[in-house]
Amino acid sequence: MAASAAAIRSPLLWLFALAAALFFASGYLLLDSAAAPPARHPHEGLRLGGSRRLVGKCDPAETLLRVFMYDLPPEFHFGLLDWTPGAGAGGGVWPDVRDGAPEYPSGLNLQHSIEYWLTLDLLASEQGAPTPCAAERVRDAAAADVVFVPFFASLSFNHHSRVVPPARGSEDRVLQRRLLQYLAARPEWRRTGGRDHVVLAHHPNGMLDARYRLWPCVFVLCDFGRYPPSVANLDKDVIAPYRHVVGNFANDTAGYDDRQTLLYFQGAIYRKDASTLLLTHPN
């Protein structure tokens, strides 16, 4: 039975992994273009479609994946970025990304921003934002390849994991409990037990409590370091790269033999801070 389930899920997993890679690549392009046009209001730090490299808009006929995304309340996603619902294509739950989107925090927060980019890509596919897409959002769960859970777990942990008196628990843990209650009541979750659900917990401490209840799903993680194999493993989950937060070299055409400085990334929490080690060139 387990072997049969694995055989069914394997093609779907690889398809999602490919789509996730394309999602993230498009996210890099969007972030690079963020500073080009001036923002018209505080939530337009990101300008979808502002880059000249992004031509055309989402074509459902060319997408690789059909995704059903829950309309979770804003407290689980863009509300964590101080966005408040209003009129527009989002219908009160989502921002209208055709005009811009809430700005994601800078610095080390960007390492785990995949939750933000994937959600924006799905919204853009539905709202008609002038950006290409690797997946399209569908409203019928029966027609979807996967079910996407748009909880910004990494952002929730980074900003709300500390207990603020007089509360006895952190806001992050409260959101995790509410998410579990929400999913348990959904027919989409009950139909498969969550096996076709995609949950993002890219920060190693994200979903610290809920992960043990969500184990049947497809996790998108940065690594397996803090997960037991019974909860996360290569048979069902996807490892996504960190968002690169170190500036690129401009007009760098040097080849391997021309370099006398080795650049490397320090580990632990500062894994994306660059350090240098001077080497003597063998020639």
C-alpha positions as protocol buffer text, in pm:
chain_id: "A"
residue {
  index: 1
  type: MET
  ca { x: 0 y: 0 z: 0 }
}
residue {
  index: 2
  type: ALA
  ca { x: 280 y: 240 z: 94 }
}
residue {
  index: 3
  type: ALA
  ca { x: 469 y: 153 z: -226 }
}
residue {
  index: 4
  type: SER
  ca { x: 157 y: 219 z: -432 }
}
residue {
  index: 5
  type: ALA
  ca { x: 104 y: 559 z: -271 }
}
residue {
  index: 6
  type: ALA
  ca { x: 468 y: 651 z: -330 }
}
residue {
  index: 7
  type: ALA
  ca { x: 441 y: 554 z: -697 }
}
residue {
  index: 8
  type: ILE
  ca { x: 138 y: 778 z: -740 }
}
residue {
  index: 9
  type: ARG
  ca { x: 296 y: 1075 z: -567 }
}
residue {
  index: 10
  type: SER
  ca { x: 642 y: 1059 z: -724 }
}
residue {
  index: 11
  type: PRO
  ca { x: 555 y: 1216 z: -1066 }
}
residue {
  index: 12
  type: LEU
  ca { x: 350 y: 1484 z: -892 }
}
residue {
  index: 13
  type: LEU
  ca { x: 637 y: 1562 z: -658 }
}
residue {
  index: 14
  type: TRP
  ca { x: 889 y: 1607 z: -937 }
}
residue {
  index: 15
  type: LEU
  ca { x: 643 y: 1819 z: -1133 }
}
residue {
  index: 16
  type: PHE
  ca { x: 595 y: 2045 z: -834 }
}
residue {
  index: 17
  type: ALA
  ca { x: 971 y: 2064 z: -775 }
}
residue {
  index: 18
  type: LEU
  ca { x: 1018 y: 2185 z: -1132 }
}
residue {
  index: 19
  type: ALA
  ca { x: 739 y: 2439 z: -1098 }
}
residue {
  index: 20
  type: ALA
  ca { x: 881 y: 2559 z: -765 }
}
residue {
  index: 21
  type: ALA
  ca { x: 1219 y: 2620 z: -927 }
}
residue {
  index: 22
  type: LEU
  ca { x: 1055 y: 2823 z: -1202 }
}
residue {
  index: 23
  type: PHE
  ca { x: 852 y: 3014 z: -943 }
}
residue {
  index: 24
  type: PHE
  ca { x: 1162 y: 3107 z: -751 }
}
residue {
  index: 25
  type: ALA
  ca { x: 1352 y: 3211 z: -1063 }
}
residue {
  index: 26
  type: SER
  ca { x: 1072 y: 3448 z: -1160 }
}
residue {
  index: 27
  type: GLY
  ca { x: 1075 y: 3580 z: -803 }
}
residue {
  index: 28
  type: TYR
  ca { x: 1440 y: 3679 z: -840 }
}
residue {
  index: 29
  type: LEU
  ca { x: 1356 y: 3878 z: -1152 }
}
residue {
  index: 30
  type: LEU
  ca { x: 1070 y: 4053 z: -979 }
}
residue {
  index: 31
  type: LEU
  ca { x: 1286 y: 4147 z: -681 }
}
residue {
  index: 32
  type: ASP
  ca { x: 1561 y: 4281 z: -908 }
}
residue {
  index: 33
  type: SER
  ca { x: 1307 y: 4513 z: -1068 }
}
residue {
  index: 34
  type: ALA
  ca { x: 1161 y: 4637 z: -741 }
}
residue {
  index: 35
  type: ALA
  ca { x: 1364 y: 4957 z: -724 }
}
residue {
  index: 36
  type: ALA
  ca { x: 1310 y: 5066 z: -1084 }
}
residue {
  index: 37
  type: PRO
  ca { x: 979 y: 5259 z: -1077 }
}
residue {
  index: 38
  type: PRO
  ca { x: 882 y: 5483 z: -783 }
}
residue {
  index: 39
  type: ALA
  ca { x: 626 y: 5340 z: -541 }
}
residue {
  index: 40
  type: ARG
  ca { x: 285 y: 5505 z: -543 }
}
residue {
  index: 41
  type: HIS
  ca { x: 190 y: 5389 z: -195 }
}
residue {
  index: 42
  type: PRO
  ca { x: 364 y: 5206 z: 95 }
}
residue {
  index: 43
  type: HIS
  ca { x: 268 y: 4862 z: -36 }
}
residue {
  index: 44
  type: GLU
  ca { x: 432 y: 4903 z: -375 }
}
residue {
  index: 45
  type: GLY
  ca { x: 790 y: 4829 z: -280 }
}
residue {
  index: 46
  type: LEU
  ca { x: 744 y: 4535 z: -516 }
}
residue {
  index: 47
  type: ARG
  ca { x: 626 y: 4630 z: -863 }
}
residue {
  index: 48
  type: LEU
  ca { x: 494 y: 4331 z: -1052 }
}
residue {
  index: 49
  type: GLY
  ca { x: 556 y: 4363 z: -1421 }
}
residue {
  index: 50
  type: GLY
  ca { x: 794 y: 4655 z: -1374 }
}
residue {
  index: 51
  type: SER
  ca { x: 1091 y: 4475 z: -1530 }
}
residue {
  index: 52
  type: ARG
  ca { x: 1152 y: 4485 z: -1903 }
}
residue {
  index: 53
  type: ARG
  ca { x: 1268 y: 4125 z: -1884 }
}
residue {
  index: 54
  type: LEU
  ca { x: 917 y: 4005 z: -1798 }
}
residue {
  index: 55
  type: VAL
  ca { x: 716 y: 4008 z: -2118 }
}
residue {
  index: 56
  type: GLY
  ca { x: 352 y: 3906 z: -2150 }
}
residue {
  index: 57
  type: LYS
  ca { x: 123 y: 3770 z: -1883 }
}
residue {
  index: 58
  type: CYS
  ca { x: 25 y: 3433 z: -1747 }
}
residue {
  index: 59
  type: ASP
  ca { x: -101 y: 3194 z: -2013 }
}
residue {
  index: 60
  type: PRO
  ca { x: -298 y: 2904 z: -1857 }
}
residue {
  index: 61
  type: ALA
  ca { x: -229 y: 2692 z: -2165 }
}
residue {
  index: 62
  type: GLU
  ca { x: 145 y: 2702 z: -2093 }
}
residue {
  index: 63
  type: THR
  ca { x: 144 y: 2646 z: -1718 }
}
residue {
  index: 64
  type: LEU
  ca { x: 290 y: 2329 z: -1569 }
}
residue {
  index: 65
  type: LEU
  ca { x: 70 y: 2300 z: -1264 }
}
residue {
  index: 66
  type: ARG
  ca { x: -290 y: 2364 z: -1161 }
}
residue {
  index: 67
  type: VAL
  ca { x: -307 y: 2479 z: -800 }
}
residue {
  index: 68
  type: PHE
  ca { x: -600 y: 2517 z: -563 }
}
residue {
  index: 69
  type: MET
  ca { x: -507 y: 2778 z: -300 }
}
residue {
  index: 70
  type: TYR
  ca { x: -703 y: 2826 z: 20 }
}
residue {
  index: 71
  type: ASP
  ca { x: -846 y: 3173 z: 87 }
}
residue {
  index: 72
  type: LEU
  ca { x: -689 y: 3187 z: 431 }
}
residue {
  index: 73
  type: PRO
  ca { x: -759 y: 3502 z: 635 }
}
residue {
  index: 74
  type: PRO
  ca { x: -493 y: 3775 z: 592 }
}
residue {
  index: 75
  type: GLU
  ca { x: -353 y: 3709 z: 941 }
}
residue {
  index: 76
  type: PHE
  ca { x: -182 y: 3401 z: 792 }
}
residue {
  index: 77
  type: HIS
  ca { x: -10 y: 3578 z: 504 }
}
residue {
  index: 78
  type: PHE
  ca { x: -9 y: 3943 z: 396 }
}
residue {
  index: 79
  type: GLY
  ca { x: -153 y: 4058 z: 727 }
}
residue {
  index: 80
  type: LEU
  ca { x: 189 y: 3964 z: 869 }
}
residue {
  index: 81
  type: LEU
  ca { x: 323 y: 4242 z: 644 }
}
residue {
  index: 82
  type: ASP
  ca { x: 77 y: 4495 z: 791 }
}
residue {
  index: 83
  type: TRP
  ca { x: -148 y: 4473 z: 486 }
}
residue {
  index: 84
  type: THR
  ca { x: -518 y: 4533 z: 548 }
}
residue {
  index: 85
  type: PRO
  ca { x: -799 y: 4414 z: 318 }
}
residue {
  index: 86
  type: GLY
  ca { x: -964 y: 4655 z: 81 }
}
residue {
  index: 87
  type: ALA
  ca { x: -1144 y: 4669 z: -251 }
}
residue {
  index: 88
  type: GLY
  ca { x: -991 y: 4503 z: -554 }
}
residue {
  index: 89
  type: ALA
  ca { x: -940 y: 4173 z: -731 }
}
residue {
  index: 90
  type: GLY
  ca { x: -850 y: 4000 z: -407 }
}
residue {
  index: 91
  type: GLY
  ca { x: -1205 y: 4030 z: -278 }
}
residue {
  index: 92
  type: GLY
  ca { x: -1090 y: 4142 z: 66 }
}
residue {
  index: 93
  type: VAL
  ca { x: -861 y: 3844 z: 135 }
}
residue {
  index: 94
  type: TRP
  ca { x: -578 y: 3916 z: -108 }
}
residue {
  index: 95
  type: PRO
  ca { x: -404 y: 4229 z: -237 }
}
residue {
  index: 96
  type: ASP
  ca { x: -453 y: 4331 z: -599 }
}
residue {
  index: 97
  type: VAL
  ca { x: -107 y: 4247 z: -731 }
}
residue {
  index: 98
  type: ARG
  ca { x: -167 y: 4422 z: -1062 }
}
residue {
  index: 99
  type: ASP
  ca { x: -90 y: 4750 z: -885 }
}
residue {
  index: 100
  type: GLY
  ca { x: 177 y: 4624 z: -646 }
}
residue {
  index: 101
  type: ALA
  ca { x: 213 y: 4409 z: -338 }
}
residue {
  index: 102
  type: PRO
  ca { x: 303 y: 4445 z: 28 }
}
residue {
  index: 103
  type: GLU
  ca { x: 677 y: 4476 z: 64 }
}
residue {
  index: 104
  type: TYR
  ca { x: 863 y: 4181 z: 215 }
}
residue {
  index: 105
  type: PRO
  ca { x: 1117 y: 4259 z: 491 }
}
residue {
  index: 106
  type: SER
  ca { x: 1477 y: 4292 z: 377 }
}
residue {
  index: 107
  type: GLY
  ca { x: 1798 y: 4148 z: 520 }
}
residue {
  index: 108
  type: LEU
  ca { x: 1809 y: 3788 z: 638 }
}
residue {
  index: 109
  type: ASN
  ca { x: 1430 y: 3764 z: 611 }
}
residue {
  index: 110
  type: LEU
  ca { x: 1478 y: 3728 z: 235 }
}
residue {
  index: 111
  type: GLN
  ca { x: 1644 y: 3389 z: 281 }
}
residue {
  index: 112
  type: HIS
  ca { x: 1304 y: 3233 z: 344 }
}
residue {
  index: 113
  type: SER
  ca { x: 1088 y: 3451 z: 119 }
}
residue {
  index: 114
  type: ILE
  ca { x: 982 y: 3164 z: -109 }
}
residue {
  index: 115
  type: GLU
  ca { x: 644 y: 3158 z: 71 }
}
residue {
  index: 116
  type: TYR
  ca { x: 588 y: 3515 z: -47 }
}
residue {
  index: 117
  type: TRP
  ca { x: 693 y: 3460 z: -409 }
}
residue {
  index: 118
  type: LEU
  ca { x: 490 y: 3143 z: -459 }
}
residue {
  index: 119
  type: THR
  ca { x: 176 y: 3310 z: -326 }
}
residue {
  index: 120
  type: LEU
  ca { x: 230 y: 3618 z: -544 }
}
residue {
  index: 121
  type: ASP
  ca { x: 279 y: 3402 z: -851 }
}
residue {
  index: 122
  type: LEU
  ca { x: -53 y: 3226 z: -795 }
}
residue {
  index: 123
  type: LEU
  ca { x: -233 y: 3554 z: -735 }
}
residue {
  index: 124
  type: ALA
  ca { x: -79 y: 3700 z: -1051 }
}
residue {
  index: 125
  type: SER
  ca { x: -200 y: 3402 z: -1254 }
}
residue {
  index: 126
  type: GLU
  ca { x: -557 y: 3464 z: -1143 }
}
residue {
  index: 127
  type: GLN
  ca { x: -570 y: 3843 z: -1136 }
}
residue {
  index: 128
  type: GLY
  ca { x: -412 y: 3897 z: -1477 }
}
residue {
  index: 129
  type: ALA
  ca { x: -95 y: 4070 z: -1361 }
}
residue {
  index: 130
  type: PRO
  ca { x: 149 y: 4124 z: -1652 }
}
residue {
  index: 131
  type: THR
  ca { x: 392 y: 3852 z: -1546 }
}
residue {
  index: 132
  type: PRO
  ca { x: 462 y: 3502 z: -1679 }
}
residue {
  index: 133
  type: CYS
  ca { x: 378 y: 3209 z: -1452 }
}
residue {
  index: 134
  type: ALA
  ca { x: 468 y: 2843 z: -1411 }
}
residue {
  index: 135
  type: ALA
  ca { x: 140 y: 2753 z: -1242 }
}
residue {
  index: 136
  type: GLU
  ca { x: -217 y: 2876 z: -1245 }
}
residue {
  index: 137
  type: ARG
  ca { x: -463 y: 2910 z: -963 }
}
residue {
  index: 138
  type: VAL
  ca { x: -787 y: 2716 z: -1008 }
}
residue {
  index: 139
  type: ARG
  ca { x: -1102 y: 2747 z: -798 }
}
residue {
  index: 140
  type: ASP
  ca { x: -1208 y: 2383 z: -827 }
}
residue {
  index: 141
  type: ALA
  ca { x: -999 y: 2161 z: -600 }
}
residue {
  index: 142
  type: ALA
  ca { x: -1101 y: 1855 z: -802 }
}
residue {
  index: 143
  type: ALA
  ca { x: -930 y: 2006 z: -1108 }
}
residue {
  index: 144
  type: ALA
  ca { x: -606 y: 2086 z: -923 }
}
residue {
  index: 145
  type: ASP
  ca { x: -280 y: 1892 z: -916 }
}
residue {
  index: 146
  type: VAL
  ca { x: -194 y: 2019 z: -567 }
}
residue {
  index: 147
  type: VAL
  ca { x: -354 y: 2218 z: -285 }
}
residue {
  index: 148
  type: PHE
  ca { x: -147 y: 2515 z: -167 }
}
residue {
  index: 149
  type: VAL
  ca { x: -154 y: 2637 z: 195 }
}
residue {
  index: 150
  type: PRO
  ca { x: -54 y: 3008 z: 189 }
}
residue {
  index: 151
  type: PHE
  ca { x: 74 y: 3047 z: 545 }
}
residue {
  index: 152
  type: PHE
  ca { x: 389 y: 3262 z: 573 }
}
residue {
  index: 153
  type: ALA
  ca { x: 535 y: 3033 z: 839 }
}
residue {
  index: 154
  type: SER
  ca { x: 891 y: 3166 z: 818 }
}
residue {
  index: 155
  type: LEU
  ca { x: 780 y: 3526 z: 856 }
}
residue {
  index: 156
  type: SER
  ca { x: 551 y: 3428 z: 1142 }
}
residue {
  index: 157
  type: PHE
  ca { x: 838 y: 3263 z: 1327 }
}
residue {
  index: 158
  type: ASN
  ca { x: 1085 y: 3545 z: 1261 }
}
residue {
  index: 159
  type: HIS
  ca { x: 850 y: 3818 z: 1384 }
}
residue {
  index: 160
  type: HIS
  ca { x: 610 y: 3653 z: 1628 }
}
residue {
  index: 161
  type: SER
  ca { x: 777 y: 3357 z: 1799 }
}
residue {
  index: 162
  type: ARG
  ca { x: 848 y: 3544 z: 2123 }
}
residue {
  index: 163
  type: VAL
  ca { x: 591 y: 3545 z: 2399 }
}
residue {
  index: 164
  type: VAL
  ca { x: 466 y: 3896 z: 2473 }
}
residue {
  index: 165
  type: PRO
  ca { x: 321 y: 3926 z: 2827 }
}
residue {
  index: 166
  type: PRO
  ca { x: 53 y: 3893 z: 2946 }
}
residue {
  index: 167
  type: ALA
  ca { x: 3 y: 3627 z: 2675 }
}
residue {
  index: 168
  type: ARG
  ca { x: 109 y: 3275 z: 2773 }
}
residue {
  index: 169
  type: GLY
  ca { x: 202 y: 3169 z: 2423 }
}
residue {
  index: 170
  type: SER
  ca { x: 346 y: 3331 z: 2113 }
}
residue {
  index: 171
  type: GLU
  ca { x: 136 y: 3460 z: 1826 }
}
residue {
  index: 172
  type: ASP
  ca { x: 321 y: 3219 z: 1598 }
}
residue {
  index: 173
  type: ARG
  ca { x: 197 y: 2918 z: 1793 }
}
residue {
  index: 174
  type: VAL
  ca { x: -155 y: 3060 z: 1801 }
}
residue {
  index: 175
  type: LEU
  ca { x: -151 y: 3086 z: 1421 }
}
residue {
  index: 176
  type: GLN
  ca { x: -25 y: 2729 z: 1390 }
}
residue {
  index: 177
  type: ARG
  ca { x: -314 y: 2601 z: 1604 }
}
residue {
  index: 178
  type: ARG
  ca { x: -566 y: 2802 z: 1402 }
}
residue {
  index: 179
  type: LEU
  ca { x: -421 y: 2666 z: 1080 }
}
residue {
  index: 180
  type: LEU
  ca { x: -459 y: 2306 z: 1201 }
}
residue {
  index: 181
  type: GLN
  ca { x: -820 y: 2375 z: 1296 }
}
residue {
  index: 182
  type: TYR
  ca { x: -886 y: 2534 z: 958 }
}
residue {
  index: 183
  type: LEU
  ca { x: -739 y: 2243 z: 762 }
}
residue {
  index: 184
  type: ALA
  ca { x: -912 y: 1977 z: 973 }
}
residue {
  index: 185
  type: ALA
  ca { x: -1248 y: 2131 z: 880 }
}
residue {
  index: 186
  type: ARG
  ca { x: -1177 y: 2142 z: 505 }
}
residue {
  index: 187
  type: PRO
  ca { x: -1310 y: 1869 z: 274 }
}
residue {
  index: 188
  type: GLU
  ca { x: -995 y: 1901 z: 59 }
}
residue {
  index: 189
  type: TRP
  ca { x: -779 y: 1794 z: 353 }
}
residue {
  index: 190
  type: ARG
  ca { x: -1014 y: 1518 z: 466 }
}
residue {
  index: 191
  type: ARG
  ca { x: -1036 y: 1376 z: 114 }
}
residue {
  index: 192
  type: THR
  ca { x: -665 y: 1286 z: 96 }
}
residue {
  index: 193
  type: GLY
  ca { x: -548 y: 1330 z: 454 }
}
residue {
  index: 194
  type: GLY
  ca { x: -331 y: 1617 z: 329 }
}
residue {
  index: 195
  type: ARG
  ca { x: -116 y: 1410 z: 93 }
}
residue {
  index: 196
  type: ASP
  ca { x: -174 y: 1650 z: -198 }
}
residue {
  index: 197
  type: HIS
  ca { x: -123 y: 1964 z: 14 }
}
residue {
  index: 198
  type: VAL
  ca { x: 185 y: 2185 z: -21 }
}
residue {
  index: 199
  type: VAL
  ca { x: 299 y: 2352 z: 302 }
}
residue {
  index: 200
  type: LEU
  ca { x: 589 y: 2597 z: 321 }
}
residue {
  index: 201
  type: ALA
  ca { x: 808 y: 2579 z: 631 }
}
residue {
  index: 202
  type: HIS
  ca { x: 1132 y: 2708 z: 484 }
}
residue {
  index: 203
  type: HIS
  ca { x: 1273 y: 2851 z: 806 }
}
residue {
  index: 204
  type: PRO
  ca { x: 1419 y: 2557 z: 1005 }
}
residue {
  index: 205
  type: ASN
  ca { x: 1204 y: 2658 z: 1305 }
}
residue {
  index: 206
  type: GLY
  ca { x: 890 y: 2734 z: 1107 }
}
residue {
  index: 207
  type: MET
  ca { x: 583 y: 2521 z: 1186 }
}
residue {
  index: 208
  type: LEU
  ca { x: 765 y: 2396 z: 1494 }
}
residue {
  index: 209
  type: ASP
  ca { x: 447 y: 2253 z: 1648 }
}
residue {
  index: 210
  type: ALA
  ca { x: 220 y: 2197 z: 1349 }
}
residue {
  index: 211
  type: ARG
  ca { x: 476 y: 1999 z: 1147 }
}
residue {
  index: 212
  type: TYR
  ca { x: 402 y: 1684 z: 1349 }
}
residue {
  index: 213
  type: ARG
  ca { x: 35 y: 1704 z: 1251 }
}
residue {
  index: 214
  type: LEU
  ca { x: 97 y: 1800 z: 889 }
}
residue {
  index: 215
  type: TRP
  ca { x: 346 y: 1522 z: 809 }
}
residue {
  index: 216
  type: PRO
  ca { x: 141 y: 1365 z: 522 }
}
residue {
  index: 217
  type: CYS
  ca { x: 173 y: 1685 z: 315 }
}
residue {
  index: 218
  type: VAL
  ca { x: 448 y: 1796 z: 75 }
}
residue {
  index: 219
  type: PHE
  ca { x: 676 y: 2028 z: 273 }
}
residue {
  index: 220
  type: VAL
  ca { x: 889 y: 2293 z: 103 }
}
residue {
  index: 221
  type: LEU
  ca { x: 1197 y: 2319 z: 326 }
}
residue {
  index: 222
  type: CYS
  ca { x: 1552 y: 2453 z: 325 }
}
residue {
  index: 223
  type: ASP
  ca { x: 1689 y: 2122 z: 461 }
}
residue {
  index: 224
  type: PHE
  ca { x: 1593 y: 1820 z: 672 }
}
residue {
  index: 225
  type: GLY
  ca { x: 1817 y: 1911 z: 966 }
}
residue {
  index: 226
  type: ARG
  ca { x: 1544 y: 1958 z: 1227 }
}
residue {
  index: 227
  type: TYR
  ca { x: 1288 y: 1708 z: 1101 }
}
residue {
  index: 228
  type: PRO
  ca { x: 1266 y: 1338 z: 1185 }
}
residue {
  index: 229
  type: PRO
  ca { x: 1248 y: 1115 z: 874 }
}
residue {
  index: 230
  type: SER
  ca { x: 892 y: 1018 z: 963 }
}
residue {
  index: 231
  type: VAL
  ca { x: 784 y: 1383 z: 917 }
}
residue {
  index: 232
  type: ALA
  ca { x: 1001 y: 1504 z: 627 }
}
residue {
  index: 233
  type: ASN
  ca { x: 1206 y: 1309 z: 375 }
}
residue {
  index: 234
  type: LEU
  ca { x: 1314 y: 1297 z: 10 }
}
residue {
  index: 235
  type: ASP
  ca { x: 1033 y: 1059 z: -83 }
}
residue {
  index: 236
  type: LYS
  ca { x: 769 y: 1331 z: -56 }
}
residue {
  index: 237
  type: ASP
  ca { x: 918 y: 1674 z: 16 }
}
residue {
  index: 238
  type: VAL
  ca { x: 1095 y: 1951 z: -176 }
}
residue {
  index: 239
  type: ILE
  ca { x: 1417 y: 2129 z: -79 }
}
residue {
  index: 240
  type: ALA
  ca { x: 1418 y: 2489 z: -206 }
}
residue {
  index: 241
  type: PRO
  ca { x: 1725 y: 2714 z: -214 }
}
residue {
  index: 242
  type: TYR
  ca { x: 1770 y: 3018 z: 2 }
}
residue {
  index: 243
  type: ARG
  ca { x: 1690 y: 3351 z: -156 }
}
residue {
  index: 244
  type: HIS
  ca { x: 2031 y: 3500 z: -241 }
}
residue {
  index: 245
  type: VAL
  ca { x: 2085 y: 3811 z: -26 }
}
residue {
  index: 246
  type: VAL
  ca { x: 2447 y: 3893 z: -109 }
}
residue {
  index: 247
  type: GLY
  ca { x: 2499 y: 4149 z: -385 }
}
residue {
  index: 248
  type: ASN
  ca { x: 2617 y: 4018 z: -720 }
}
residue {
  index: 249
  type: PHE
  ca { x: 2933 y: 4140 z: -890 }
}
residue {
  index: 250
  type: ALA
  ca { x: 2865 y: 4395 z: -1163 }
}
residue {
  index: 251
  type: ASN
  ca { x: 3011 y: 4326 z: -1509 }
}
residue {
  index: 252
  type: ASP
  ca { x: 3215 y: 4035 z: -1378 }
}
residue {
  index: 253
  type: THR
  ca { x: 3385 y: 3853 z: -1667 }
}
residue {
  index: 254
  type: ALA
  ca { x: 3684 y: 3707 z: -1480 }
}
residue {
  index: 255
  type: GLY
  ca { x: 3754 y: 3339 z: -1533 }
}
residue {
  index: 256
  type: TYR
  ca { x: 3867 y: 3080 z: -1279 }
}
residue {
  index: 257
  type: ASP
  ca { x: 4241 y: 3134 z: -1338 }
}
residue {
  index: 258
  type: ASP
  ca { x: 4203 y: 3511 z: -1290 }
}
residue {
  index: 259
  type: ARG
  ca { x: 4073 y: 3482 z: -933 }
}
residue {
  index: 260
  type: GLN
  ca { x: 4305 y: 3497 z: -633 }
}
residue {
  index: 261
  type: THR
  ca { x: 4032 y: 3545 z: -372 }
}
residue {
  index: 262
  type: LEU
  ca { x: 3803 y: 3267 z: -257 }
}
residue {
  index: 263
  type: LEU
  ca { x: 3454 y: 3379 z: -154 }
}
residue {
  index: 264
  type: TYR
  ca { x: 3255 y: 3156 z: 76 }
}
residue {
  index: 265
  type: PHE
  ca { x: 2945 y: 3175 z: 292 }
}
residue {
  index: 266
  type: GLN
  ca { x: 2969 y: 3153 z: 669 }
}
residue {
  index: 267
  type: GLY
  ca { x: 2743 y: 2896 z: 832 }
}
residue {
  index: 268
  type: ALA
  ca { x: 2485 y: 2909 z: 1112 }
}
residue {
  index: 269
  type: ILE
  ca { x: 2239 y: 3198 z: 1116 }
}
residue {
  index: 270
  type: TYR
  ca { x: 2472 y: 3416 z: 909 }
}
residue {
  index: 271
  type: ARG
  ca { x: 2501 y: 3157 z: 633 }
}
residue {
  index: 272
  type: LYS
  ca { x: 2436 y: 3420 z: 367 }
}
residue {
  index: 273
  type: ASP
  ca { x: 2693 y: 3672 z: 491 }
}
residue {
  index: 274
  type: ALA
  ca { x: 2996 y: 3665 z: 265 }
}
residue {
  index: 275
  type: SER
  ca { x: 3348 y: 3631 z: 405 }
}
residue {
  index: 276
  type: THR
  ca { x: 3678 y: 3621 z: 220 }
}
residue {
  index: 277
  type: LEU
  ca { x: 3984 y: 3403 z: 240 }
}
residue {
  index: 278
  type: LEU
  ca { x: 4296 y: 3525 z: 62 }
}
residue {
  index: 279
  type: LEU
  ca { x: 4482 y: 3256 z: -126 }
}
residue {
  index: 280
  type: THR
  ca { x: 4812 y: 3256 z: -308 }
}
residue {
  index: 281
  type: HIS
  ca { x: 4758 y: 3180 z: -674 }
}
residue {
  index: 282
  type: PRO
  ca { x: 4952 y: 2864 z: -776 }
}
residue {
  index: 283
  type: ASN
  ca { x: 5098 y: 3047 z: -1076 }
}
